[in-house]
Amino acid sequence: MKRVRASTAGRVGSSDRADRLERVPWAAVAVFVVLSFGLAWLIAMPLWRMGTDADAYTLWFGLLAAAMMFTPAIATAVALFVMRAPRRERLRFLGMWPLRPARRVVWFTVAALVAPLIVVLAAVGVSVLFGWARLDLVNFSGFQATLDAQFASLDAETAELAQQSMPPLGWLVALQVLLVPIGGLANSLLAFGEEIGWRGWLLTALRPLGTWPAILITGVIWGLWHTPLILLGYNFGLTDWRGVALMTGGCVAWGALLAWSRLRSGSVWPAVVGHGALNASAGMIVVLAAADAPINPALAMPLGVSGWIVIAVVVAVLVATGQFREDHQPPLAPRARRGGGVGGATYDAAGPERVNATMRSETSG
């Protein structure tokens, strides 16, 4: 009696797509979260011990915050190679490789370089509209005050030399805006350490829950991961639960856009570049604001309420046009077609789905 059984390329818990799982690997998710959070607290601990008033605090904050950005990458490596989630096709699962179709990946990545700046500037407009900020687009007095504070920290001779060599303030502001894409690319080196974890591994691992649950849970985890720095006053100047709540809200909002770029392109690279561009453009309101109009970060900064409002409008448009639907989430790049038949397999040109599963014959007496 001959019995024929089909077996797909995936292992237990895997679907026929390399970028999908049939169920959430909860044990691996737990290990990922505990490890990324634990390492983040461990790296930030010297900042807590020295205190925000220490002379070297600013220097050490920059160095340790940069190191902290690689903790999700470390957690991802453990999830992949220790927890073995997934067991194979890991680069496809993360959306790292291959970069096909190249046109889709390239254009989403290019858009990710400039889109955060547009959202940030729109958030500045919302802040002005609601009276949360006042701009000085003639004298750029707020930016001048920032520069003056930096000059004051230098010795007199160095400060004078820096002021004499500085171009006109208007040119400097224009240069700040024009250099955002370049800054976004530079920041992408650090953003990769986060995005390979958040949008590369975690979002993909949670996709069996559905698109929106995966996006929202990933955003919340991303926001809470910042807690060691937020409780030191980072971003919002708040050292209690309010700062953590604001950061979590901001990460859910921005995380929705980064997740859309990940799911819609089938690649993690637009999210990496978008995260870098956000970091490069986040302080734009400081450049444009008037010196005598204090800024409330909770309202006026892009991770605050003004950013939430702009992103809510953008996401509403994307939802209305079906951009978050499953059928608008393309599979990862297809493999080259191979011969079919017994012992072989072919793949649909639209993605890595197996068209003809390998057939295995077993004979029993």
CSV table of C-alpha atoms in Angstrom, one decimal:
chain,number,residue,atom,x,y,z
A,1,MET,CA,0.0,0.0,0.0
A,2,LYS,CA,1.6,3.3,-1.1
A,3,ARG,CA,1.0,6.5,0.9
A,4,VAL,CA,1.9,9.9,-0.5
A,5,ARG,CA,2.6,12.8,1.9
A,6,ALA,CA,3.4,16.4,1.0
A,7,SER,CA,6.0,18.3,3.0
A,8,THR,CA,6.5,22.0,2.7
A,9,ALA,CA,9.7,24.0,3.1
A,10,GLY,CA,8.8,25.2,6.6
A,11,ARG,CA,9.2,23.6,9.9
A,12,VAL,CA,6.7,23.2,12.7
A,13,GLY,CA,5.1,26.6,13.2
A,14,SER,CA,6.0,27.9,9.8
A,15,SER,CA,3.7,28.7,6.9
A,16,ASP,CA,4.6,28.2,3.2
A,17,ARG,CA,6.0,31.8,3.2
A,18,ALA,CA,9.5,32.5,4.6
A,19,ASP,CA,8.3,35.8,6.1
A,20,ARG,CA,5.3,34.3,7.9
A,21,LEU,CA,4.7,32.0,10.8
A,22,GLU,CA,1.6,30.0,11.5
A,23,ARG,CA,1.7,30.9,15.2
A,24,VAL,CA,3.6,33.3,17.4
A,25,PRO,CA,6.7,31.8,19.0
A,26,TRP,CA,5.9,33.1,22.4
A,27,ALA,CA,8.9,31.6,24.2
A,28,ALA,CA,11.2,33.3,21.7
A,29,VAL,CA,9.2,36.6,22.1
A,30,ALA,CA,9.6,36.4,25.9
A,31,VAL,CA,13.3,35.8,25.6
A,32,PHE,CA,13.7,38.7,23.1
A,33,VAL,CA,11.8,41.2,25.3
A,34,VAL,CA,13.6,40.2,28.5
A,35,LEU,CA,17.0,40.3,26.9
A,36,SER,CA,16.6,43.5,25.0
A,37,PHE,CA,15.1,45.3,28.1
A,38,GLY,CA,17.7,43.8,30.5
A,39,LEU,CA,20.6,44.8,28.4
A,40,ALA,CA,19.2,48.3,27.9
A,41,TRP,CA,19.0,48.7,31.7
A,42,LEU,CA,22.5,47.3,32.1
A,43,ILE,CA,24.0,49.7,29.6
A,44,ALA,CA,22.1,52.7,31.0
A,45,MET,CA,23.0,51.9,34.6
A,46,PRO,CA,26.3,54.0,34.7
A,47,LEU,CA,24.1,57.1,33.8
A,48,TRP,CA,21.9,56.4,36.8
A,49,ARG,CA,25.0,56.0,39.1
A,50,MET,CA,26.7,59.2,38.0
A,51,GLY,CA,23.5,61.4,37.9
A,52,THR,CA,22.4,64.0,35.4
A,53,ASP,CA,24.5,66.7,37.1
A,54,ALA,CA,27.8,65.0,36.5
A,55,ASP,CA,30.3,66.9,34.3
A,56,ALA,CA,30.7,64.0,31.9
A,57,TYR,CA,27.0,63.0,31.8
A,58,THR,CA,26.3,64.4,28.4
A,59,LEU,CA,29.3,62.7,26.8
A,60,TRP,CA,28.5,59.3,28.5
A,61,PHE,CA,24.8,59.7,27.7
A,62,GLY,CA,25.6,59.9,23.9
A,63,LEU,CA,27.9,56.9,24.0
A,64,LEU,CA,25.7,54.7,26.1
A,65,ALA,CA,22.5,55.6,24.3
A,66,ALA,CA,24.2,54.6,21.0
A,67,ALA,CA,25.4,51.3,22.5
A,68,MET,CA,21.9,50.7,23.9
A,69,MET,CA,20.5,50.8,20.3
A,70,PHE,CA,22.2,47.5,19.5
A,71,THR,CA,20.5,45.6,22.3
A,72,PRO,CA,17.5,44.6,20.1
A,73,ALA,CA,20.0,43.2,17.6
A,74,ILE,CA,21.6,41.1,20.2
A,75,ALA,CA,18.2,39.9,21.4
A,76,THR,CA,17.3,39.1,17.7
A,77,ALA,CA,20.5,37.0,17.4
A,78,VAL,CA,19.5,35.0,20.4
A,79,ALA,CA,15.9,34.5,19.2
A,80,LEU,CA,17.2,33.3,15.8
A,81,PHE,CA,20.1,31.0,16.8
A,82,VAL,CA,19.3,29.9,20.3
A,83,MET,CA,15.5,29.9,20.3
A,84,ARG,CA,15.6,29.0,16.6
A,85,ALA,CA,12.6,31.2,15.6
A,86,PRO,CA,12.5,30.7,12.7
A,87,ARG,CA,14.6,27.6,12.0
A,88,ARG,CA,15.6,28.6,8.5
A,89,GLU,CA,15.3,31.4,5.9
A,90,ARG,CA,16.4,33.9,8.6
A,91,LEU,CA,17.4,36.7,6.3
A,92,ARG,CA,14.1,36.5,4.4
A,93,PHE,CA,12.2,36.4,7.7
A,94,LEU,CA,14.0,39.6,8.9
A,95,GLY,CA,13.4,41.3,5.5
A,96,MET,CA,17.2,41.8,5.1
A,97,TRP,CA,17.9,39.9,1.9
A,98,PRO,CA,17.4,39.5,-1.0
A,99,LEU,CA,16.6,43.0,-2.2
A,100,ARG,CA,14.1,42.0,-4.9
A,101,PRO,CA,12.2,43.4,-6.6
A,102,ALA,CA,14.9,46.1,-6.3
A,103,ARG,CA,12.7,48.9,-7.6
A,104,ARG,CA,10.1,48.5,-4.7
A,105,VAL,CA,12.8,48.3,-2.0
A,106,VAL,CA,14.8,51.2,-3.4
A,107,TRP,CA,11.9,53.6,-3.8
A,108,PHE,CA,10.5,52.9,-0.3
A,109,THR,CA,14.0,53.4,1.1
A,110,VAL,CA,14.4,56.7,-0.7
A,111,ALA,CA,10.9,57.9,0.4
A,112,ALA,CA,11.9,56.9,4.0
A,113,LEU,CA,14.8,59.4,3.8
A,114,VAL,CA,12.5,62.4,3.4
A,115,ALA,CA,9.1,61.3,4.7
A,116,PRO,CA,10.0,61.7,8.4
A,117,LEU,CA,11.1,65.3,7.8
A,118,ILE,CA,7.8,66.1,6.1
A,119,VAL,CA,5.9,64.6,9.1
A,120,VAL,CA,8.1,66.5,11.6
A,121,LEU,CA,7.5,69.8,9.7
A,122,ALA,CA,3.8,69.1,9.6
A,123,ALA,CA,3.9,68.5,13.4
A,124,VAL,CA,5.6,71.9,13.8
A,125,GLY,CA,2.7,73.4,11.9
A,126,VAL,CA,0.2,71.7,14.1
A,127,SER,CA,2.0,73.0,17.2
A,128,VAL,CA,1.8,76.6,15.8
A,129,LEU,CA,-1.9,76.1,14.9
A,130,PHE,CA,-2.7,75.0,18.5
A,131,GLY,CA,-0.5,77.7,20.1
A,132,TRP,CA,2.0,75.1,21.5
A,133,ALA,CA,4.9,76.9,19.7
A,134,ARG,CA,5.8,80.2,18.1
A,135,LEU,CA,8.2,80.3,15.2
A,136,ASP,CA,10.8,82.9,14.3
A,137,LEU,CA,11.5,82.4,10.6
A,138,VAL,CA,13.2,85.7,10.1
A,139,ASN,CA,15.9,85.9,12.8
A,140,PHE,CA,15.8,82.3,14.0
A,141,SER,CA,16.3,83.5,17.5
A,142,GLY,CA,15.7,80.1,19.1
A,143,PHE,CA,18.5,78.5,17.0
A,144,GLN,CA,20.7,81.5,17.7
A,145,ALA,CA,20.1,81.1,21.5
A,146,THR,CA,21.1,77.4,21.1
A,147,LEU,CA,24.3,78.4,19.4
A,148,ASP,CA,25.1,81.1,21.9
A,149,ALA,CA,24.7,78.5,24.7
A,150,GLN,CA,27.2,76.3,22.9
A,151,PHE,CA,29.6,79.1,22.4
A,152,ALA,CA,29.4,80.0,26.1
A,153,SER,CA,30.7,76.6,27.0
A,154,LEU,CA,33.9,77.2,25.1
A,155,ASP,CA,36.9,79.4,26.1
A,156,ALA,CA,36.8,82.9,24.8
A,157,GLU,CA,39.3,82.5,22.0
A,158,THR,CA,37.7,79.3,20.6
A,159,ALA,CA,34.2,80.9,20.8
A,160,GLU,CA,35.3,84.0,18.9
A,161,LEU,CA,37.0,81.9,16.2
A,162,ALA,CA,33.8,79.7,15.8
A,163,GLN,CA,31.6,82.8,15.6
A,164,GLN,CA,33.8,84.4,12.9
A,165,SER,CA,33.9,81.3,10.8
A,166,MET,CA,30.2,80.6,11.0
A,167,PRO,CA,28.1,81.3,7.9
A,168,PRO,CA,25.0,83.5,8.0
A,169,LEU,CA,22.4,82.1,10.3
A,170,GLY,CA,19.8,81.7,7.5
A,171,TRP,CA,22.2,79.6,5.4
A,172,LEU,CA,23.0,77.5,8.5
A,173,VAL,CA,19.3,76.8,9.0
A,174,ALA,CA,18.9,75.9,5.3
A,175,LEU,CA,21.9,73.6,5.6
A,176,GLN,CA,20.3,71.9,8.6
A,177,VAL,CA,17.2,71.0,6.6
A,178,LEU,CA,19.1,70.0,3.5
A,179,LEU,CA,21.4,67.7,5.4
A,180,VAL,CA,18.6,65.7,7.1
A,181,PRO,CA,18.7,63.0,4.4
A,182,ILE,CA,22.5,62.7,4.8
A,183,GLY,CA,22.1,62.6,8.6
A,184,GLY,CA,19.4,60.0,8.2
A,185,LEU,CA,21.8,57.7,6.3
A,186,ALA,CA,24.5,58.3,9.0
A,187,ASN,CA,22.0,57.6,11.8
A,188,SER,CA,20.8,54.4,10.0
A,189,LEU,CA,24.0,52.7,11.1
A,190,LEU,CA,22.7,52.9,14.7
A,191,ALA,CA,19.0,52.6,13.8
A,192,PHE,CA,19.8,49.2,12.3
A,193,GLY,CA,20.6,47.9,15.7
A,194,GLU,CA,17.0,48.7,16.8
A,195,GLU,CA,15.1,48.0,13.6
A,196,ILE,CA,16.5,44.6,13.0
A,197,GLY,CA,14.8,43.8,16.3
A,198,TRP,CA,11.6,45.8,16.3
A,199,ARG,CA,10.5,45.7,12.6
A,200,GLY,CA,12.8,42.9,11.5
A,201,TRP,CA,12.2,40.2,14.0
A,202,LEU,CA,9.5,41.1,16.5
A,203,LEU,CA,6.9,42.5,14.1
A,204,THR,CA,7.3,39.5,11.9
A,205,ALA,CA,7.1,37.1,14.8
A,206,LEU,CA,3.8,38.7,15.9
A,207,ARG,CA,2.1,38.7,12.5
A,208,PRO,CA,0.0,35.6,13.2
A,209,LEU,CA,-1.9,37.8,15.6
A,210,GLY,CA,-3.0,40.0,12.6
A,211,THR,CA,-1.5,43.2,11.2
A,212,TRP,CA,-2.8,45.8,13.7
A,213,PRO,CA,-2.2,43.7,16.9
A,214,ALA,CA,1.4,43.1,15.7
A,215,ILE,CA,2.0,46.8,14.9
A,216,LEU,CA,0.5,48.0,18.2
A,217,ILE,CA,2.3,45.5,20.4
A,218,THR,CA,5.6,46.1,18.7
A,219,GLY,CA,5.1,49.9,19.2
A,220,VAL,CA,4.3,49.5,22.9
A,221,ILE,CA,7.4,47.3,23.5
A,222,TRP,CA,9.6,49.7,21.5
A,223,GLY,CA,8.3,52.6,23.7
A,224,LEU,CA,8.8,50.8,27.0
A,225,TRP,CA,12.3,49.8,26.0
A,226,HIS,CA,13.3,53.5,26.2
A,227,THR,CA,12.4,53.6,29.9
A,228,PRO,CA,16.0,53.7,31.3
A,229,LEU,CA,16.6,56.9,29.4
A,230,ILE,CA,13.2,58.5,29.6
A,231,LEU,CA,13.2,58.3,33.5
A,232,LEU,CA,16.4,60.3,33.3
A,233,GLY,CA,14.4,63.1,31.6
A,234,TYR,CA,15.3,62.2,28.0
A,235,ASN,CA,13.1,63.7,25.3
A,236,PHE,CA,10.3,65.1,27.5
A,237,GLY,CA,12.1,66.4,30.7
A,238,LEU,CA,9.9,64.2,32.8
A,239,THR,CA,11.3,61.6,35.2
A,240,ASP,CA,8.1,59.7,36.0
A,241,TRP,CA,5.5,57.5,34.4
A,242,ARG,CA,4.3,60.5,32.3
A,243,GLY,CA,7.5,60.5,30.2
A,244,VAL,CA,7.3,56.8,29.7
A,245,ALA,CA,3.6,57.1,28.6
A,246,LEU,CA,4.4,59.9,26.2
A,247,MET,CA,7.4,57.9,24.7
A,248,THR,CA,5.2,54.8,24.3
A,249,GLY,CA,2.5,56.8,22.6
A,250,GLY,CA,5.1,58.3,20.3
A,251,CYS,CA,6.6,55.0,19.5
A,252,VAL,CA,3.2,53.4,18.7
A,253,ALA,CA,2.5,56.3,16.3
A,254,TRP,CA,5.8,56.4,14.5
A,255,GLY,CA,6.0,52.6,14.8
A,256,ALA,CA,2.8,52.4,12.7
A,257,LEU,CA,4.5,54.2,9.8
A,258,LEU,CA,7.8,52.3,10.1
A,259,ALA,CA,5.8,49.0,10.3
A,260,TRP,CA,3.8,50.0,7.2
A,261,SER,CA,7.1,50.6,5.3
A,262,ARG,CA,8.3,47.2,6.4
A,263,LEU,CA,5.1,45.3,5.5
A,264,ARG,CA,4.4,47.2,2.3
A,265,SER,CA,7.9,46.9,0.9
A,266,GLY,CA,8.6,43.4,2.2
A,267,SER,CA,12.0,44.7,3.4
A,268,VAL,CA,13.3,46.0,6.7
A,269,TRP,CA,15.6,48.6,5.1
A,270,PRO,CA,13.0,51.3,4.6
A,271,ALA,CA,12.2,51.1,8.3
A,272,VAL,CA,16.0,51.3,9.2
A,273,VAL,CA,16.4,54.4,7.0
A,274,GLY,CA,13.2,56.0,8.2
A,275,HIS,CA,14.2,55.5,11.8
A,276,GLY,CA,17.5,57.2,11.0
A,277,ALA,CA,15.8,60.1,9.3
A,278,LEU,CA,13.5,60.6,12.2
A,279,ASN,CA,16.4,60.9,14.6
A,280,ALA,CA,18.0,63.3,12.2
A,281,SER,CA,15.0,65.6,11.9
A,282,ALA,CA,13.4,65.3,15.4
A,283,GLY,CA,14.9,68.6,16.7
A,284,MET,CA,13.8,70.7,13.8
A,285,ILE,CA,11.4,72.7,15.9
A,286,VAL,CA,14.3,73.9,18.0
A,287,VAL,CA,15.8,75.4,14.9
A,288,LEU,CA,12.6,77.2,13.9
A,289,ALA,CA,11.1,78.3,17.2
A,290,ALA,CA,11.4,81.8,18.7
A,291,ALA,CA,13.8,82.2,21.6
A,292,ASP,CA,11.2,83.8,23.9
A,293,ALA,CA,8.6,81.0,23.4
A,294,PRO,CA,9.3,78.0,25.6
A,295,ILE,CA,8.6,74.6,23.9
A,296,ASN,CA,6.6,71.9,25.8
A,297,PRO,CA,8.1,68.7,24.4
A,298,ALA,CA,5.1,66.7,25.4
A,299,LEU,CA,3.0,68.8,22.9
A,300,ALA,CA,5.3,70.2,20.3
A,301,MET,CA,8.0,67.6,19.7
A,302,PRO,CA,7.4,65.0,17.0
A,303,LEU,CA,7.1,62.2,19.5
A,304,GLY,CA,4.5,64.2,21.4
A,305,VAL,CA,0.9,65.1,20.7
A,306,SER,CA,1.6,67.2,17.6
A,307,GLY,CA,3.3,64.2,16.0
A,308,TRP,CA,0.5,61.9,17.0
A,309,ILE,CA,-2.1,64.1,15.3
A,310,VAL,CA,-0.1,64.3,12.0
A,311,ILE,CA,0.5,60.5,12.0
A,312,ALA,CA,-3.1,59.8,12.8
A,313,VAL,CA,-4.1,61.7,9.7
A,314,VAL,CA,-1.5,59.8,7.6
A,315,VAL,CA,-2.5,56.4,9.0
A,316,ALA,CA,-6.1,57.2,8.4
A,317,VAL,CA,-5.4,57.9,4.7
A,318,LEU,CA,-3.3,54.7,4.4
A,319,VAL,CA,-6.1,52.7,6.0
A,320,ALA,CA,-8.8,54.2,3.8
A,321,THR,CA,-6.8,53.3,0.7
A,322,GLY,CA,-6.2,49.8,1.9
A,323,GLN,CA,-2.5,50.1,2.5
A,324,PHE,CA,-2.6,47.9,5.6
A,325,ARG,CA,-4.6,45.1,4.1
A,326,GLU,CA,-3.0,41.7,3.9
A,327,ASP,CA,-3.2,41.7,0.1
A,328,HIS,CA,-1.1,44.9,0.1
A,329,GLN,CA,1.7,43.2,2.1
A,330,PRO,CA,3.8,41.5,-0.6
A,331,PRO,CA,5.8,38.4,0.1
A,332,LEU,CA,9.6,38.7,0.2
A,333,ALA,CA,11.6,38.5,-2.9
A,334,PRO,CA,11.2,35.3,-4.9
A,335,ARG,CA,13.8,32.7,-5.4
A,336,ALA,CA,15.0,31.8,-8.8
A,337,ARG,CA,12.7,29.2,-10.4
A,338,ARG,CA,13.8,25.7,-10.1
A,339,GLY,CA,12.6,22.5,-11.8
A,340,GLY,CA,9.5,20.9,-10.5
A,341,GLY,CA,8.5,17.3,-10.1
A,342,VAL,CA,9.3,14.7,-7.5
A,343,GLY,CA,12.2,15.9,-5.4
A,344,GLY,CA,12.0,19.4,-6.9
A,345,ALA,CA,10.1,22.6,-6.3
A,346,THR,CA,9.0,25.7,-8.2
A,347,TYR,CA,8.1,29.1,-6.7
A,348,ASP,CA,5.6,31.7,-7.8
A,349,ALA,CA,7.2,34.8,-9.3
A,350,ALA,CA,5.1,36.9,-6.9
A,351,GLY,CA,6.9,35.5,-3.9
A,352,PRO,CA,8.4,32.6,-2.1
A,353,GLU,CA,5.3,30.5,-1.8
A,354,ARG,CA,5.9,26.9,-2.8
A,355,VAL,CA,3.8,25.9,-5.8
A,356,ASN,CA,4.7,22.3,-6.0
A,357,ALA,CA,5.5,20.8,-2.6
A,358,THR,CA,8.1,18.1,-2.5
A,359,MET,CA,6.4,14.8,-2.5
A,360,ARG,CA,7.7,11.9,-0.5
A,361,SER,CA,6.6,8.4,-1.0
A,362,GLU,CA,6.5,5.8,1.7
A,363,THR,CA,5.7,2.2,1.2
A,364,SER,CA,4.2,0.2,4.0
A,365,GLY,CA,3.6,-3.6,4.0
